[in-house]
Short mmCIF file of N, CA and C in Angstrom, two decimals:
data_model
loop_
_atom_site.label_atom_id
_atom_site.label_comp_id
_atom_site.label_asym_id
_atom_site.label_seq_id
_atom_site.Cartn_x
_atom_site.Cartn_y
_atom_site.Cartn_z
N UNK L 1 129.19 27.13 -5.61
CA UNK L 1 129.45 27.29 -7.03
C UNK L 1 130.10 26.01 -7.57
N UNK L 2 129.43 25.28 -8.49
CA UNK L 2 130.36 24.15 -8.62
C UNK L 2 131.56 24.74 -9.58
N UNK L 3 131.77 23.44 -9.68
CA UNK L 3 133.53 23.77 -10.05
C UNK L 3 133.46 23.54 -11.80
N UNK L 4 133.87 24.26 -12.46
CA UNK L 4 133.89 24.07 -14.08
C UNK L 4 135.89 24.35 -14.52
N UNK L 5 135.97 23.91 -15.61
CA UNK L 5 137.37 23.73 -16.74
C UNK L 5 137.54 25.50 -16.03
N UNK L 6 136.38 26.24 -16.83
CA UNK L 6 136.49 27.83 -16.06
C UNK L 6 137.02 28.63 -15.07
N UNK L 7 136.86 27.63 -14.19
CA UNK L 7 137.02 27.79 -12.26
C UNK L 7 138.80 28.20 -12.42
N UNK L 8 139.54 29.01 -11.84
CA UNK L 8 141.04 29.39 -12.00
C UNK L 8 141.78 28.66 -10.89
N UNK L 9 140.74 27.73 -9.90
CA UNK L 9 141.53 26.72 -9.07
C UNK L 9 141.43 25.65 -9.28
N UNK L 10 140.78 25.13 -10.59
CA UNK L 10 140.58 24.04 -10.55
C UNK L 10 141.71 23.84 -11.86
N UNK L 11 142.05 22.26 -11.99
CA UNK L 11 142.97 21.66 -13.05
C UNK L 11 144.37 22.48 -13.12
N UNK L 12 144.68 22.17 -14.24
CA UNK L 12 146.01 23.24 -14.96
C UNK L 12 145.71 24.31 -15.21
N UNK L 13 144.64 24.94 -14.39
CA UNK L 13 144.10 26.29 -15.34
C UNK L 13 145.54 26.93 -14.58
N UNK L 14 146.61 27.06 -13.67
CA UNK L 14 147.40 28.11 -13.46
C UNK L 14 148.51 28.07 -14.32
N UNK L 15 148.71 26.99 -14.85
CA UNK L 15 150.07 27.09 -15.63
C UNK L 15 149.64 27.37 -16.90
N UNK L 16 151.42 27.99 -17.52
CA UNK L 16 151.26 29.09 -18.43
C UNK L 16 150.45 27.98 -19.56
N UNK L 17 149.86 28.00 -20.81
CA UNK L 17 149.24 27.66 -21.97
C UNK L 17 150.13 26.38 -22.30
N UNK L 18 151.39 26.71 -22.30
CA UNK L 18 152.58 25.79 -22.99
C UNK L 18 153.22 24.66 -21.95
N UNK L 19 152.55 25.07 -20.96
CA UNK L 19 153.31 23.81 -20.03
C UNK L 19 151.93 22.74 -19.78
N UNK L 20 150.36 23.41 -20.20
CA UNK L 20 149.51 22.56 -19.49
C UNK L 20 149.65 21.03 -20.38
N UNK L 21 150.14 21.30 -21.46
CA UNK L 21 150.28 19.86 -22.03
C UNK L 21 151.37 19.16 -21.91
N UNK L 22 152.49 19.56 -21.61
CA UNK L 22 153.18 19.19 -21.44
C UNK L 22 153.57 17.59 -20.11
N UNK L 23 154.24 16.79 -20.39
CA UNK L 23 154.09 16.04 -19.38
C UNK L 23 155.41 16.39 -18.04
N UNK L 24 155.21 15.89 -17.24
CA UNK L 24 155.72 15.69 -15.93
C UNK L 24 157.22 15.33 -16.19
N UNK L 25 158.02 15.68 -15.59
CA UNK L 25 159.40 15.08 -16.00
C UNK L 25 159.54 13.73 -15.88
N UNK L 26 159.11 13.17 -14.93
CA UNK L 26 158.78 11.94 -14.21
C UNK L 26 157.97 11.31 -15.54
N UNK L 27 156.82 11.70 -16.07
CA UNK L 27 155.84 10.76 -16.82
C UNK L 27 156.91 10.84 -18.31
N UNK L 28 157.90 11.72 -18.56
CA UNK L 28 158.44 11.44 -19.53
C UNK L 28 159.33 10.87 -20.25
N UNK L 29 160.13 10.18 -18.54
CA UNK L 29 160.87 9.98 -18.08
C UNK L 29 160.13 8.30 -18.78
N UNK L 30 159.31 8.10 -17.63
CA UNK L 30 158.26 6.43 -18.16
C UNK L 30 158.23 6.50 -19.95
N UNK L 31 157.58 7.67 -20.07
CA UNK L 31 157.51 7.60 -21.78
C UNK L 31 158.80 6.86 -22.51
N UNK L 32 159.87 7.76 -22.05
CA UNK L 32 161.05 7.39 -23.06
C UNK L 32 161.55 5.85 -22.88
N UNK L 33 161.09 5.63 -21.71
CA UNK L 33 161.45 3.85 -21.50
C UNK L 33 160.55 3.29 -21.91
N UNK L 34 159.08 3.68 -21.93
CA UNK L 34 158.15 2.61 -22.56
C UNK L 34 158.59 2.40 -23.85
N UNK L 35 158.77 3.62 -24.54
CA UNK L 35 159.04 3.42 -26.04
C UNK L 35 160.63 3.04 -26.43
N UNK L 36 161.78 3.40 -25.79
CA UNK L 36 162.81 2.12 -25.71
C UNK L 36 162.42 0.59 -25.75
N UNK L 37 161.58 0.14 -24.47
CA UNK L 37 161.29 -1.19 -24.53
C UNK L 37 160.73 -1.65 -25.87
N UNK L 38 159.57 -1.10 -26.43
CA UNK L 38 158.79 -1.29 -26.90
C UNK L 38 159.57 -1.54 -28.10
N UNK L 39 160.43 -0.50 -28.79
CA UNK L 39 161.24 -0.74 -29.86
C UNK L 39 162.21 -1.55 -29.93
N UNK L 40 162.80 -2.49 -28.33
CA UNK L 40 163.50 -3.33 -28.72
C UNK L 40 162.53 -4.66 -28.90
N UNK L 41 161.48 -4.56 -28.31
CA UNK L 41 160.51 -5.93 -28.40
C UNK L 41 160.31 -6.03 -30.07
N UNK L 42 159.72 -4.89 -30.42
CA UNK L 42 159.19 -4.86 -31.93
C UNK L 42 161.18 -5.94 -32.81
N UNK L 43 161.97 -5.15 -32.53
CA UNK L 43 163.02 -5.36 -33.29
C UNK L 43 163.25 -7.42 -32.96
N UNK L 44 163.43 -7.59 -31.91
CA UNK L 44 163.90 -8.75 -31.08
C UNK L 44 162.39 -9.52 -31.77
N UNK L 45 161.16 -9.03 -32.53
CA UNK L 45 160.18 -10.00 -32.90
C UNK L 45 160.31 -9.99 -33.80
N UNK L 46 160.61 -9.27 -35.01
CA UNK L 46 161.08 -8.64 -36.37
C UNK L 46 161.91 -10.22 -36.55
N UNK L 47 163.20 -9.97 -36.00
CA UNK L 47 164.33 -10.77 -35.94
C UNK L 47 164.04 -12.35 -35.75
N UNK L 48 163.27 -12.75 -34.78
CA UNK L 48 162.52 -14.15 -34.88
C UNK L 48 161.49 -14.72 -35.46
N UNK L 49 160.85 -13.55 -36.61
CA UNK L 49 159.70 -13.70 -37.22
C UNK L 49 160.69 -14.12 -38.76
N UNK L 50 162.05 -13.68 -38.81
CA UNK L 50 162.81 -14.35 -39.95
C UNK L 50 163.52 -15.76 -39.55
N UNK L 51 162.85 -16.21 -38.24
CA UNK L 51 163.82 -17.71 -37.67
C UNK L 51 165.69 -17.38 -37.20
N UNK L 52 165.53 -16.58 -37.02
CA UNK L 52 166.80 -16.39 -36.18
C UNK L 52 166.78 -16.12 -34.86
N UNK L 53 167.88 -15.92 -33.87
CA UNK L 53 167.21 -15.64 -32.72
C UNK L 53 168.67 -15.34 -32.25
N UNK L 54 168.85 -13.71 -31.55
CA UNK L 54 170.05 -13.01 -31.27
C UNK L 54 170.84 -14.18 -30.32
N UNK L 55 172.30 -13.89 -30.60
CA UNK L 55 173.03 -14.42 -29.41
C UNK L 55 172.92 -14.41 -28.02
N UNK L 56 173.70 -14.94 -27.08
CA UNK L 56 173.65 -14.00 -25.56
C UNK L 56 173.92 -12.55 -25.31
N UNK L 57 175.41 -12.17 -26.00
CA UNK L 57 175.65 -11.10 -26.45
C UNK L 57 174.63 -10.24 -26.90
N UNK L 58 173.93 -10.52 -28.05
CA UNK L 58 173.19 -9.56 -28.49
C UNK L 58 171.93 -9.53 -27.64
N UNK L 59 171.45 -10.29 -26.67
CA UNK L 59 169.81 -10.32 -25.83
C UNK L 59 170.59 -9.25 -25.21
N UNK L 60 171.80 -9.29 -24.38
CA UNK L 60 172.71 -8.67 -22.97
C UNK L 60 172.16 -6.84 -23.99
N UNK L 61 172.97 -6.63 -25.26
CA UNK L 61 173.37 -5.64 -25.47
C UNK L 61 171.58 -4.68 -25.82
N UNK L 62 170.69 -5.87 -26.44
CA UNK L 62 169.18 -5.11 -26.53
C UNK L 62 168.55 -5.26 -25.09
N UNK L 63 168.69 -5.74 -23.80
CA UNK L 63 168.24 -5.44 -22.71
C UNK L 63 169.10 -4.43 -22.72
N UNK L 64 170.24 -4.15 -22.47
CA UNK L 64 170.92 -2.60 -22.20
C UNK L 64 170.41 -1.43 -22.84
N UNK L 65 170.18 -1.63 -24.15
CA UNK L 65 169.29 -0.56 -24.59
C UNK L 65 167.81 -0.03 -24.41
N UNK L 66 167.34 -1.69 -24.13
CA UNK L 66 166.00 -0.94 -23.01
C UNK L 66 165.60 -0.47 -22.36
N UNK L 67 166.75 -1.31 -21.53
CA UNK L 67 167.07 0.08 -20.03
C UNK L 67 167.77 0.96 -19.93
N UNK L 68 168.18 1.52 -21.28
CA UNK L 68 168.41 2.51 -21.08
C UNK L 68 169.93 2.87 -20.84
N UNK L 69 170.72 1.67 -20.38
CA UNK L 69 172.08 1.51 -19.76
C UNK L 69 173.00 2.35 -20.65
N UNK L 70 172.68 1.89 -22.36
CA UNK L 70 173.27 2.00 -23.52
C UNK L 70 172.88 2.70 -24.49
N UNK L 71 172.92 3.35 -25.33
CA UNK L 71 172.54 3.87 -26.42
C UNK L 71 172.57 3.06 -27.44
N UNK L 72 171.73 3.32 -28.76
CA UNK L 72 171.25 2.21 -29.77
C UNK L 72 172.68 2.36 -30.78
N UNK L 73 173.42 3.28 -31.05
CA UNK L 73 174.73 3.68 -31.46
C UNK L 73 176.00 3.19 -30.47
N UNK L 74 175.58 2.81 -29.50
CA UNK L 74 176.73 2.36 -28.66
C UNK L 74 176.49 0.53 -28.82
N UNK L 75 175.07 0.34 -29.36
CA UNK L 75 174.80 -1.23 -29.13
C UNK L 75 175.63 -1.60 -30.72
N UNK L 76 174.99 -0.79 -31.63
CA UNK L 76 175.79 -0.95 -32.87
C UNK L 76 177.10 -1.12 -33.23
N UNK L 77 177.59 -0.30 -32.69
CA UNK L 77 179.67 -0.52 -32.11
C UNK L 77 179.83 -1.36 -31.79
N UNK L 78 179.49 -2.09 -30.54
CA UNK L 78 179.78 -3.23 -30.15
C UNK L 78 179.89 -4.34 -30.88
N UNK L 79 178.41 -4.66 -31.67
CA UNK L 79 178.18 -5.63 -32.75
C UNK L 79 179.36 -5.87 -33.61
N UNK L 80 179.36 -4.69 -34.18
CA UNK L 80 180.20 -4.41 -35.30
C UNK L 80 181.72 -4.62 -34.91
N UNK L 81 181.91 -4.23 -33.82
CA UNK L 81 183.26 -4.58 -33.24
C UNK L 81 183.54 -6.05 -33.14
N UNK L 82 182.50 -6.94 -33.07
CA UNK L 82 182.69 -8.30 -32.49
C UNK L 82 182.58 -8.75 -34.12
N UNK L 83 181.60 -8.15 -34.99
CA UNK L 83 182.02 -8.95 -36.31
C UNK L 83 183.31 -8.90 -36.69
N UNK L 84 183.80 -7.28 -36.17
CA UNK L 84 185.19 -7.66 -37.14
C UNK L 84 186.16 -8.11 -36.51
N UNK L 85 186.22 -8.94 -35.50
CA UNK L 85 187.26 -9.59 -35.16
C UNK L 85 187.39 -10.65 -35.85
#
């Protein structure tokens, strides 16, 4: 019998309706860092597309938020802390 979407051993047909789309903890895990990275690249090109180009400080604090180390509210504090000194 070949095997069809139909077949109840084949694919995700066992899990419930709401989990078959769902991704993997693991693949969502990649997701949320692809799209971290991705939003600090976009920002960090934004920023040199006006001829400026972040400090050391600020590369250190948008790699931390890529990876994840930091939160984008914890990178903001910082900034803001160092302006107002």
């Amino acid at each position: 019998m070949p095997e069809t979407d139909a077949d109840p051993m084949v694919g995700d047909d066992h899990l419930k309706p709401e989990e078959a789309d769902m991704p993997a903890p693991h693949d969502q895990e990649v997701s949320e860092d692809a799209q971290r990275r991705a939003a600090v690249a976009e920002a960090l090109a934004s920023v040199r597309a006006e001829g400026l180009e972040p400090s050391v400080e600020g590369l250190a604090l948008l790699e931390a938020v890529a990876a994840g180390r930091i939160s984008t509210e914890q990178a903001c504090t910082a900034i803001l802390a160092r302006c107002r000194r």
